[in-house]
C-alpha positions as a printed NumPy array, in Angstrom:
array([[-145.686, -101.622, -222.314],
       [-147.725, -103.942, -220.154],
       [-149.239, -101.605, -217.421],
       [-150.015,  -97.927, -216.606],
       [-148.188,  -95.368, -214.89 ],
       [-151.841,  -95.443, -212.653],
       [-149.058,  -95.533, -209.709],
       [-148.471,  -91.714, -210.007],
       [-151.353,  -90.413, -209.292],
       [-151.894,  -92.695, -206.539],
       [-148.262,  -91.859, -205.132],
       [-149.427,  -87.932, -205.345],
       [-152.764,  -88.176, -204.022],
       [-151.091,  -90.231, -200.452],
       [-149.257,  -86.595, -200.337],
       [-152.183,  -84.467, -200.423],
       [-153.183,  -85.264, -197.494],
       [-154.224,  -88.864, -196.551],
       [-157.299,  -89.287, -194.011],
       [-159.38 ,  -86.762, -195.764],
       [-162.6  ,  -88.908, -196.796],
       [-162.452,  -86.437, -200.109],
       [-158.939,  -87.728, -200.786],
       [-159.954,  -91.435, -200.093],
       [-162.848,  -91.468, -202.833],
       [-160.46 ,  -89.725, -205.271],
       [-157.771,  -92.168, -204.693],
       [-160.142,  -94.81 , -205.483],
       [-161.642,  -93.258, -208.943],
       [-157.654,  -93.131, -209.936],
       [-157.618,  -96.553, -209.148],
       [-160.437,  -98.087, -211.059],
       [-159.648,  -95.608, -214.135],
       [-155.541,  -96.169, -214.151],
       [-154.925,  -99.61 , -212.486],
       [-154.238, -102.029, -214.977],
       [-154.672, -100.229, -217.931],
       [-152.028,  -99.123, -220.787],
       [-150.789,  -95.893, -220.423],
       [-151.966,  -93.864, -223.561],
       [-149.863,  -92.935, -226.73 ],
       [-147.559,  -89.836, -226.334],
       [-144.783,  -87.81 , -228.539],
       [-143.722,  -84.653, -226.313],
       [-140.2  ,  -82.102, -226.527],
       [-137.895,  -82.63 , -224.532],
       [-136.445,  -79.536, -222.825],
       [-134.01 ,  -79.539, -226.317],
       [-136.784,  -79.582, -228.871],
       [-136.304,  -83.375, -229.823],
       [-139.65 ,  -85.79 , -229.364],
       [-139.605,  -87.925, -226.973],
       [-142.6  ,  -90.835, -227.583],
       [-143.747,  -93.548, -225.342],
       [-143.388,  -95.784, -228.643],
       [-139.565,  -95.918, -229.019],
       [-139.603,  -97.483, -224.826],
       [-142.136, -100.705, -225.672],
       [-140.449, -103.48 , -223.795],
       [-138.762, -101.579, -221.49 ],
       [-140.092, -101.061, -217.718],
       [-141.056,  -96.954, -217.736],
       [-141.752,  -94.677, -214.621],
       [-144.185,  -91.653, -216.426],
       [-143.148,  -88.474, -213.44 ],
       [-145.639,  -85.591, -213.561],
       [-143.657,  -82.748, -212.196],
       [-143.665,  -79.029, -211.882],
       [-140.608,  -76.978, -210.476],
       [-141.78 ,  -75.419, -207.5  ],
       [-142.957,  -78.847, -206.066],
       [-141.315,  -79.402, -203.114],
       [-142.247,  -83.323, -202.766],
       [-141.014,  -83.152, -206.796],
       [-137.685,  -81.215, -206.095],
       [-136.849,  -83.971, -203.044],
       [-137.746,  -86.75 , -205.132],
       [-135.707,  -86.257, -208.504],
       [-132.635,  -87.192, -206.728],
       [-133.759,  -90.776, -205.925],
       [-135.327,  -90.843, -209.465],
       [-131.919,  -90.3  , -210.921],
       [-130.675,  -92.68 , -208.77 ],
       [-133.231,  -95.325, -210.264],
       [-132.434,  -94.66 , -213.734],
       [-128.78 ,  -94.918, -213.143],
       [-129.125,  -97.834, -210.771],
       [-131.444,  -99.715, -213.455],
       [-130.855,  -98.273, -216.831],
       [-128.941, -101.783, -218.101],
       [-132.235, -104.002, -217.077],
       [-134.302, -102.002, -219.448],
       [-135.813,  -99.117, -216.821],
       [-136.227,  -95.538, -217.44 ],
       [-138.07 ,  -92.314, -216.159],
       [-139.611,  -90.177, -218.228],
       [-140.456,  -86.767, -216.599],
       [-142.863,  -84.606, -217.708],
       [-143.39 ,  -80.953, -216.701],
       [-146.005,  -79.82 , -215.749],
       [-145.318,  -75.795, -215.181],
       [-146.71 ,  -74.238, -218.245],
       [-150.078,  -75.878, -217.267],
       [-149.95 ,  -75.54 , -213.269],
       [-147.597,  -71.972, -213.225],
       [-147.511,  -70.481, -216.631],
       [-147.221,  -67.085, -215.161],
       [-143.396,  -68.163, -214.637],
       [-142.879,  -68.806, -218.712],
       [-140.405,  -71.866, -217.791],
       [-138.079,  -69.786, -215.766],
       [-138.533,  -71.925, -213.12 ],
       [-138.018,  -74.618, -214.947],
       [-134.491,  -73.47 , -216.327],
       [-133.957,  -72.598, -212.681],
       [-134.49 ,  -76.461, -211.469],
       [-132.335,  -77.979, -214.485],
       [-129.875,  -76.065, -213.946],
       [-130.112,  -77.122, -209.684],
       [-130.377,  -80.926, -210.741],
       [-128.252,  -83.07 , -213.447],
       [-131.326,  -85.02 , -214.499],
       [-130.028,  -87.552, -217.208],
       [-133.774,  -88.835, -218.149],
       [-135.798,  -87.051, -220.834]])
């Protein structure tokens, strides 16, 4: 894998908000931290217990999506990330999503993730 997924944060940060100064300076310490750089080393579940690891896609062109479930910029974009990964799955490309809702809503103990699976046929790990 030749670059980072630095991208993502930059993509989430323009939704927060863009114009705020705050925002601007943030974007640009994601920028020079991310930008260019590999993205790091990772072996994670997938929502049936089997590891997923950045490893087995070297080569291959990978989209790293940080999501939670009650997202609402997430829940209108996993459509069009479907989409992609159907569209461009032969050339090599694939999305990876990882959850983010035991860190940003634990209180919910995945129930809203079960909740959003079961709303979307997501075919990526």
């Amino acid at each position: 894998m030749r670059r980072s997924a630095a991208a993502l944060p930059l993509v989430l940060l323009a939704t927060l908000g863009a114009g705020n100064g705050g925002h601007a300076q943030m974007r640009q310490a994601y920028q020079e931290r991310f930008e260019g750089h590999l993205a790091p080393p990772f072996d994670l579940p997938d929502v049936g217990g089997r590891r997923v690891s950045l490893e087995s896609y070297r080569g291959r062109v990978v989209l790293l999506n940080f999501w939670y479930s009650s997202c609402p910029p997430c829940r209108k974009e996993t459509p069009d990330l479907i989409a992609l990964q159907d569209e461009h799955r032969d050339a090599g490309f694939a999305v990876l999503g990882i959850n983010l809702d035991s860190v940003l809503i634990p209180q919910y103990k995945g129930e809203l993730l079960q909740k959003f699976l079961r709303t979307f046929s997501i075919d990526y790990p």
